[in-house]
Amino acid sequence: MTDLVVSTLPKTWIFDLDGVLVEHNGHRRGDDRVLPGVKEFFAALPLEDVVIILTARTEADAGATRRRLQDEGLRYNHLIFGCPVGERVLLNDRKPSGLATALAINLRRDQGLTGLSIQTDPAL
């Protein structure tokens, strides 16, 4: 189990698509299977939070990918295609209160989000 403790402030969630939300390269086999815990995780996200999904898939896959996410009820604000296959690097500043505004979790490929526990701490 991976525990992530966050503040009560609205958040921006950034997800990789393949291997985190859906089975890695499943779209190439015609089976974009949503991984365990993903639907429940997304259903629990507050509406004021922003969801960004990144993928190395090309724009040629955009229509089918958008339809699949919609069919599965996975909401997002931005879906970015054509990302390089290397690391996703996030840089952000620390708030004057000390709140870290950049958090990252590396999940095992295709495990889904069932092993991720999000706790809100009003003191942050």
mmCIF file with all atom_site columns, C-alpha atoms in Angstrom:
data_model
loop_
_atom_site.group_PDB
_atom_site.id
_atom_site.type_symbol
_atom_site.label_atom_id
_atom_site.label_alt_id
_atom_site.label_comp_id
_atom_site.label_asym_id
_atom_site.label_entity_id
_atom_site.label_seq_id
_atom_site.pdbx_PDB_ins_code
_atom_site.Cartn_x
_atom_site.Cartn_y
_atom_site.Cartn_z
_atom_site.occupancy
_atom_site.B_iso_or_equiv
_atom_site.pdbx_formal_charge
_atom_site.auth_seq_id
_atom_site.auth_comp_id
_atom_site.auth_asym_id
_atom_site.auth_atom_id
_atom_site.pdbx_PDB_model_num
ATOM 1   C CA . MET A 1 1   ? 0.000   0.000  0.000   1.00 0.00 ? 1   MET A CA 1
ATOM 2   C CA . THR A 1 2   ? 1.277   3.463  -0.913  1.00 0.00 ? 2   THR A CA 1
ATOM 3   C CA . ASP A 1 3   ? 0.016   6.271  1.320   1.00 0.00 ? 3   ASP A CA 1
ATOM 4   C CA . LEU A 1 4   ? -0.123  9.810  0.009   1.00 0.00 ? 4   LEU A CA 1
ATOM 5   C CA . VAL A 1 5   ? -1.016  12.613 2.415   1.00 0.00 ? 5   VAL A CA 1
ATOM 6   C CA . VAL A 1 6   ? -2.327  15.775 0.760   1.00 0.00 ? 6   VAL A CA 1
ATOM 7   C CA . SER A 1 7   ? -3.778  19.120 1.805   1.00 0.00 ? 7   SER A CA 1
ATOM 8   C CA . THR A 1 8   ? -7.429  20.148 1.546   1.00 0.00 ? 8   THR A CA 1
ATOM 9   C CA . LEU A 1 9   ? -6.586  22.586 -1.279  1.00 0.00 ? 9   LEU A CA 1
ATOM 10  C CA . PRO A 1 10  ? -7.853  21.870 -4.826  1.00 0.00 ? 10  PRO A CA 1
ATOM 11  C CA . LYS A 1 11  ? -5.320  19.766 -6.731  1.00 0.00 ? 11  LYS A CA 1
ATOM 12  C CA . THR A 1 12  ? -4.007  19.024 -10.190 1.00 0.00 ? 12  THR A CA 1
ATOM 13  C CA . TRP A 1 13  ? -3.716  15.280 -10.792 1.00 0.00 ? 13  TRP A CA 1
ATOM 14  C CA . ILE A 1 14  ? -1.352  14.173 -13.557 1.00 0.00 ? 14  ILE A CA 1
ATOM 15  C CA . PHE A 1 15  ? -1.666  10.576 -14.742 1.00 0.00 ? 15  PHE A CA 1
ATOM 16  C CA . ASP A 1 16  ? 0.170   8.565  -17.329 1.00 0.00 ? 16  ASP A CA 1
ATOM 17  C CA . LEU A 1 17  ? -2.376  6.607  -19.362 1.00 0.00 ? 17  LEU A CA 1
ATOM 18  C CA . ASP A 1 18  ? -0.800  3.278  -20.333 1.00 0.00 ? 18  ASP A CA 1
ATOM 19  C CA . GLY A 1 19  ? 0.299   1.167  -17.392 1.00 0.00 ? 19  GLY A CA 1
ATOM 20  C CA . VAL A 1 20  ? -1.372  3.441  -14.807 1.00 0.00 ? 20  VAL A CA 1
ATOM 21  C CA . LEU A 1 21  ? -4.993  3.911  -15.892 1.00 0.00 ? 21  LEU A CA 1
ATOM 22  C CA . VAL A 1 22  ? -5.283  1.251  -18.607 1.00 0.00 ? 22  VAL A CA 1
ATOM 23  C CA . GLU A 1 23  ? -3.293  -1.885 -19.362 1.00 0.00 ? 23  GLU A CA 1
ATOM 24  C CA . HIS A 1 24  ? 0.001   -0.991 -21.021 1.00 0.00 ? 24  HIS A CA 1
ATOM 25  C CA . ASN A 1 25  ? -0.320  -1.129 -24.829 1.00 0.00 ? 25  ASN A CA 1
ATOM 26  C CA . GLY A 1 26  ? -3.780  -2.705 -24.554 1.00 0.00 ? 26  GLY A CA 1
ATOM 27  C CA . HIS A 1 27  ? -5.021  -0.374 -27.296 1.00 0.00 ? 27  HIS A CA 1
ATOM 28  C CA . ARG A 1 28  ? -2.640  -2.105 -29.721 1.00 0.00 ? 28  ARG A CA 1
ATOM 29  C CA . ARG A 1 29  ? -4.435  -5.392 -29.029 1.00 0.00 ? 29  ARG A CA 1
ATOM 30  C CA . GLY A 1 30  ? -7.873  -3.770 -29.206 1.00 0.00 ? 30  GLY A CA 1
ATOM 31  C CA . ASP A 1 31  ? -8.381  -4.069 -25.440 1.00 0.00 ? 31  ASP A CA 1
ATOM 32  C CA . ASP A 1 32  ? -7.962  -0.803 -23.531 1.00 0.00 ? 32  ASP A CA 1
ATOM 33  C CA . ARG A 1 33  ? -8.775  -2.475 -20.207 1.00 0.00 ? 33  ARG A CA 1
ATOM 34  C CA . VAL A 1 34  ? -9.138  -0.079 -17.282 1.00 0.00 ? 34  VAL A CA 1
ATOM 35  C CA . LEU A 1 35  ? -6.924  -1.222 -14.414 1.00 0.00 ? 35  LEU A CA 1
ATOM 36  C CA . PRO A 1 36  ? -8.173  -2.111 -10.912 1.00 0.00 ? 36  PRO A CA 1
ATOM 37  C CA . GLY A 1 37  ? -9.175  0.773  -8.670  1.00 0.00 ? 37  GLY A CA 1
ATOM 38  C CA . VAL A 1 38  ? -9.042  3.421  -11.402 1.00 0.00 ? 38  VAL A CA 1
ATOM 39  C CA . LYS A 1 39  ? -12.798 4.014  -11.709 1.00 0.00 ? 39  LYS A CA 1
ATOM 40  C CA . GLU A 1 40  ? -13.192 4.220  -7.927  1.00 0.00 ? 40  GLU A CA 1
ATOM 41  C CA . PHE A 1 41  ? -10.226 6.590  -7.614  1.00 0.00 ? 41  PHE A CA 1
ATOM 42  C CA . PHE A 1 42  ? -11.565 8.921  -10.315 1.00 0.00 ? 42  PHE A CA 1
ATOM 43  C CA . ALA A 1 43  ? -15.085 8.839  -8.838  1.00 0.00 ? 43  ALA A CA 1
ATOM 44  C CA . ALA A 1 44  ? -13.639 10.084 -5.527  1.00 0.00 ? 44  ALA A CA 1
ATOM 45  C CA . LEU A 1 45  ? -11.806 13.060 -7.049  1.00 0.00 ? 45  LEU A CA 1
ATOM 46  C CA . PRO A 1 46  ? -13.419 16.377 -6.125  1.00 0.00 ? 46  PRO A CA 1
ATOM 47  C CA . LEU A 1 47  ? -14.954 18.192 -9.122  1.00 0.00 ? 47  LEU A CA 1
ATOM 48  C CA . GLU A 1 48  ? -12.796 21.265 -8.470  1.00 0.00 ? 48  GLU A CA 1
ATOM 49  C CA . ASP A 1 49  ? -9.643  19.198 -8.988  1.00 0.00 ? 49  ASP A CA 1
ATOM 50  C CA . VAL A 1 50  ? -8.034  19.253 -12.441 1.00 0.00 ? 50  VAL A CA 1
ATOM 51  C CA . VAL A 1 51  ? -7.139  15.967 -14.132 1.00 0.00 ? 51  VAL A CA 1
ATOM 52  C CA . ILE A 1 52  ? -4.404  15.835 -16.774 1.00 0.00 ? 52  ILE A CA 1
ATOM 53  C CA . ILE A 1 53  ? -3.670  12.598 -18.617 1.00 0.00 ? 53  ILE A CA 1
ATOM 54  C CA . LEU A 1 54  ? -0.392  12.180 -20.494 1.00 0.00 ? 54  LEU A CA 1
ATOM 55  C CA . THR A 1 55  ? 0.312   9.549  -23.119 1.00 0.00 ? 55  THR A CA 1
ATOM 56  C CA . ALA A 1 56  ? 2.889   8.623  -25.715 1.00 0.00 ? 56  ALA A CA 1
ATOM 57  C CA . ARG A 1 57  ? 0.014   7.564  -27.973 1.00 0.00 ? 57  ARG A CA 1
ATOM 58  C CA . THR A 1 58  ? -0.192  9.537  -31.191 1.00 0.00 ? 58  THR A CA 1
ATOM 59  C CA . GLU A 1 59  ? -2.964  11.859 -32.327 1.00 0.00 ? 59  GLU A CA 1
ATOM 60  C CA . ALA A 1 60  ? -4.102  8.989  -34.576 1.00 0.00 ? 60  ALA A CA 1
ATOM 61  C CA . ASP A 1 61  ? -5.235  7.245  -31.378 1.00 0.00 ? 61  ASP A CA 1
ATOM 62  C CA . ALA A 1 62  ? -6.990  10.341 -29.989 1.00 0.00 ? 62  ALA A CA 1
ATOM 63  C CA . GLY A 1 63  ? -10.564 9.601  -31.038 1.00 0.00 ? 63  GLY A CA 1
ATOM 64  C CA . ALA A 1 64  ? -10.622 6.008  -29.803 1.00 0.00 ? 64  ALA A CA 1
ATOM 65  C CA . THR A 1 65  ? -8.814  6.950  -26.585 1.00 0.00 ? 65  THR A CA 1
ATOM 66  C CA . ARG A 1 66  ? -11.238 9.777  -25.776 1.00 0.00 ? 66  ARG A CA 1
ATOM 67  C CA . ARG A 1 67  ? -14.234 7.519  -26.461 1.00 0.00 ? 67  ARG A CA 1
ATOM 68  C CA . ARG A 1 68  ? -12.816 4.779  -24.238 1.00 0.00 ? 68  ARG A CA 1
ATOM 69  C CA . LEU A 1 69  ? -12.207 7.167  -21.334 1.00 0.00 ? 69  LEU A CA 1
ATOM 70  C CA . GLN A 1 70  ? -15.716 8.591  -21.724 1.00 0.00 ? 70  GLN A CA 1
ATOM 71  C CA . ASP A 1 71  ? -17.289 5.120  -21.937 1.00 0.00 ? 71  ASP A CA 1
ATOM 72  C CA . GLU A 1 72  ? -15.506 4.176  -18.701 1.00 0.00 ? 72  GLU A CA 1
ATOM 73  C CA . GLY A 1 73  ? -16.631 7.388  -16.950 1.00 0.00 ? 73  GLY A CA 1
ATOM 74  C CA . LEU A 1 74  ? -13.093 8.707  -16.469 1.00 0.00 ? 74  LEU A CA 1
ATOM 75  C CA . ARG A 1 75  ? -13.245 12.478 -16.500 1.00 0.00 ? 75  ARG A CA 1
ATOM 76  C CA . TYR A 1 76  ? -10.296 14.655 -17.417 1.00 0.00 ? 76  TYR A CA 1
ATOM 77  C CA . ASN A 1 77  ? -9.627  18.301 -18.162 1.00 0.00 ? 77  ASN A CA 1
ATOM 78  C CA . HIS A 1 78  ? -6.677  17.801 -20.505 1.00 0.00 ? 78  HIS A CA 1
ATOM 79  C CA . LEU A 1 79  ? -5.482  14.789 -22.482 1.00 0.00 ? 79  LEU A CA 1
ATOM 80  C CA . ILE A 1 80  ? -2.039  15.263 -24.001 1.00 0.00 ? 80  ILE A CA 1
ATOM 81  C CA . PHE A 1 81  ? -0.848  12.949 -26.792 1.00 0.00 ? 81  PHE A CA 1
ATOM 82  C CA . GLY A 1 82  ? 2.636   12.453 -28.205 1.00 0.00 ? 82  GLY A CA 1
ATOM 83  C CA . CYS A 1 83  ? 4.615   12.666 -24.962 1.00 0.00 ? 83  CYS A CA 1
ATOM 84  C CA . PRO A 1 84  ? 8.084   11.103 -25.033 1.00 0.00 ? 84  PRO A CA 1
ATOM 85  C CA . VAL A 1 85  ? 8.371   7.639  -23.478 1.00 0.00 ? 85  VAL A CA 1
ATOM 86  C CA . GLY A 1 86  ? 11.012  8.694  -20.919 1.00 0.00 ? 86  GLY A CA 1
ATOM 87  C CA . GLU A 1 87  ? 10.570  10.240 -17.489 1.00 0.00 ? 87  GLU A CA 1
ATOM 88  C CA . ARG A 1 88  ? 7.799   12.695 -16.644 1.00 0.00 ? 88  ARG A CA 1
ATOM 89  C CA . VAL A 1 89  ? 9.519   15.461 -14.697 1.00 0.00 ? 89  VAL A CA 1
ATOM 90  C CA . LEU A 1 90  ? 7.427   17.823 -12.541 1.00 0.00 ? 90  LEU A CA 1
ATOM 91  C CA . LEU A 1 91  ? 8.930   20.975 -11.057 1.00 0.00 ? 91  LEU A CA 1
ATOM 92  C CA . ASN A 1 92  ? 6.955   23.220 -8.719  1.00 0.00 ? 92  ASN A CA 1
ATOM 93  C CA . ASP A 1 93  ? 7.620   25.635 -5.867  1.00 0.00 ? 93  ASP A CA 1
ATOM 94  C CA . ARG A 1 94  ? 7.125   25.016 -2.162  1.00 0.00 ? 94  ARG A CA 1
ATOM 95  C CA . LYS A 1 95  ? 4.488   27.242 -0.514  1.00 0.00 ? 95  LYS A CA 1
ATOM 96  C CA . PRO A 1 96  ? 5.725   29.677 2.179   1.00 0.00 ? 96  PRO A CA 1
ATOM 97  C CA . SER A 1 97  ? 3.927   27.467 4.718   1.00 0.00 ? 97  SER A CA 1
ATOM 98  C CA . GLY A 1 98  ? 6.261   24.625 3.717   1.00 0.00 ? 98  GLY A CA 1
ATOM 99  C CA . LEU A 1 99  ? 3.631   22.649 1.763   1.00 0.00 ? 99  LEU A CA 1
ATOM 100 C CA . ALA A 1 100 ? 5.345   20.608 -0.945  1.00 0.00 ? 100 ALA A CA 1
ATOM 101 C CA . THR A 1 101 ? 3.435   21.291 -4.164  1.00 0.00 ? 101 THR A CA 1
ATOM 102 C CA . ALA A 1 102 ? 5.097   18.561 -6.243  1.00 0.00 ? 102 ALA A CA 1
ATOM 103 C CA . LEU A 1 103 ? 4.417   14.950 -5.295  1.00 0.00 ? 103 LEU A CA 1
ATOM 104 C CA . ALA A 1 104 ? 5.202   11.859 -7.348  1.00 0.00 ? 104 ALA A CA 1
ATOM 105 C CA . ILE A 1 105 ? 4.454   8.167  -7.025  1.00 0.00 ? 105 ILE A CA 1
ATOM 106 C CA . ASN A 1 106 ? 5.949   5.521  -9.284  1.00 0.00 ? 106 ASN A CA 1
ATOM 107 C CA . LEU A 1 107 ? 3.553   2.592  -9.522  1.00 0.00 ? 107 LEU A CA 1
ATOM 108 C CA . ARG A 1 108 ? 4.358   -0.879 -10.766 1.00 0.00 ? 108 ARG A CA 1
ATOM 109 C CA . ARG A 1 109 ? 3.175   -1.118 -14.377 1.00 0.00 ? 109 ARG A CA 1
ATOM 110 C CA . ASP A 1 110 ? -0.408  -2.368 -14.769 1.00 0.00 ? 110 ASP A CA 1
ATOM 111 C CA . GLN A 1 111 ? -1.079  -2.610 -10.998 1.00 0.00 ? 111 GLN A CA 1
ATOM 112 C CA . GLY A 1 112 ? -3.808  0.010  -11.197 1.00 0.00 ? 112 GLY A CA 1
ATOM 113 C CA . LEU A 1 113 ? -4.665  2.333  -8.320  1.00 0.00 ? 113 LEU A CA 1
ATOM 114 C CA . THR A 1 114 ? -5.878  -0.193 -5.749  1.00 0.00 ? 114 THR A CA 1
ATOM 115 C CA . GLY A 1 115 ? -2.619  0.022  -3.783  1.00 0.00 ? 115 GLY A CA 1
ATOM 116 C CA . LEU A 1 116 ? -2.820  3.805  -3.459  1.00 0.00 ? 116 LEU A CA 1
ATOM 117 C CA . SER A 1 117 ? -4.309  5.420  -0.371  1.00 0.00 ? 117 SER A CA 1
ATOM 118 C CA . ILE A 1 118 ? -4.953  9.174  -0.372  1.00 0.00 ? 118 ILE A CA 1
ATOM 119 C CA . GLN A 1 119 ? -5.384  10.850 3.010   1.00 0.00 ? 119 GLN A CA 1
ATOM 120 C CA . THR A 1 120 ? -6.326  14.504 3.456   1.00 0.00 ? 120 THR A CA 1
ATOM 121 C CA . ASP A 1 121 ? -4.591  16.376 6.262   1.00 0.00 ? 121 ASP A CA 1
ATOM 122 C CA . PRO A 1 122 ? -6.264  19.706 7.138   1.00 0.00 ? 122 PRO A CA 1
ATOM 123 C CA . ALA A 1 123 ? -3.053  20.792 8.889   1.00 0.00 ? 123 ALA A CA 1
ATOM 124 C CA . LEU A 1 124 ? -1.170  20.929 5.580   1.00 0.00 ? 124 LEU A CA 1
#
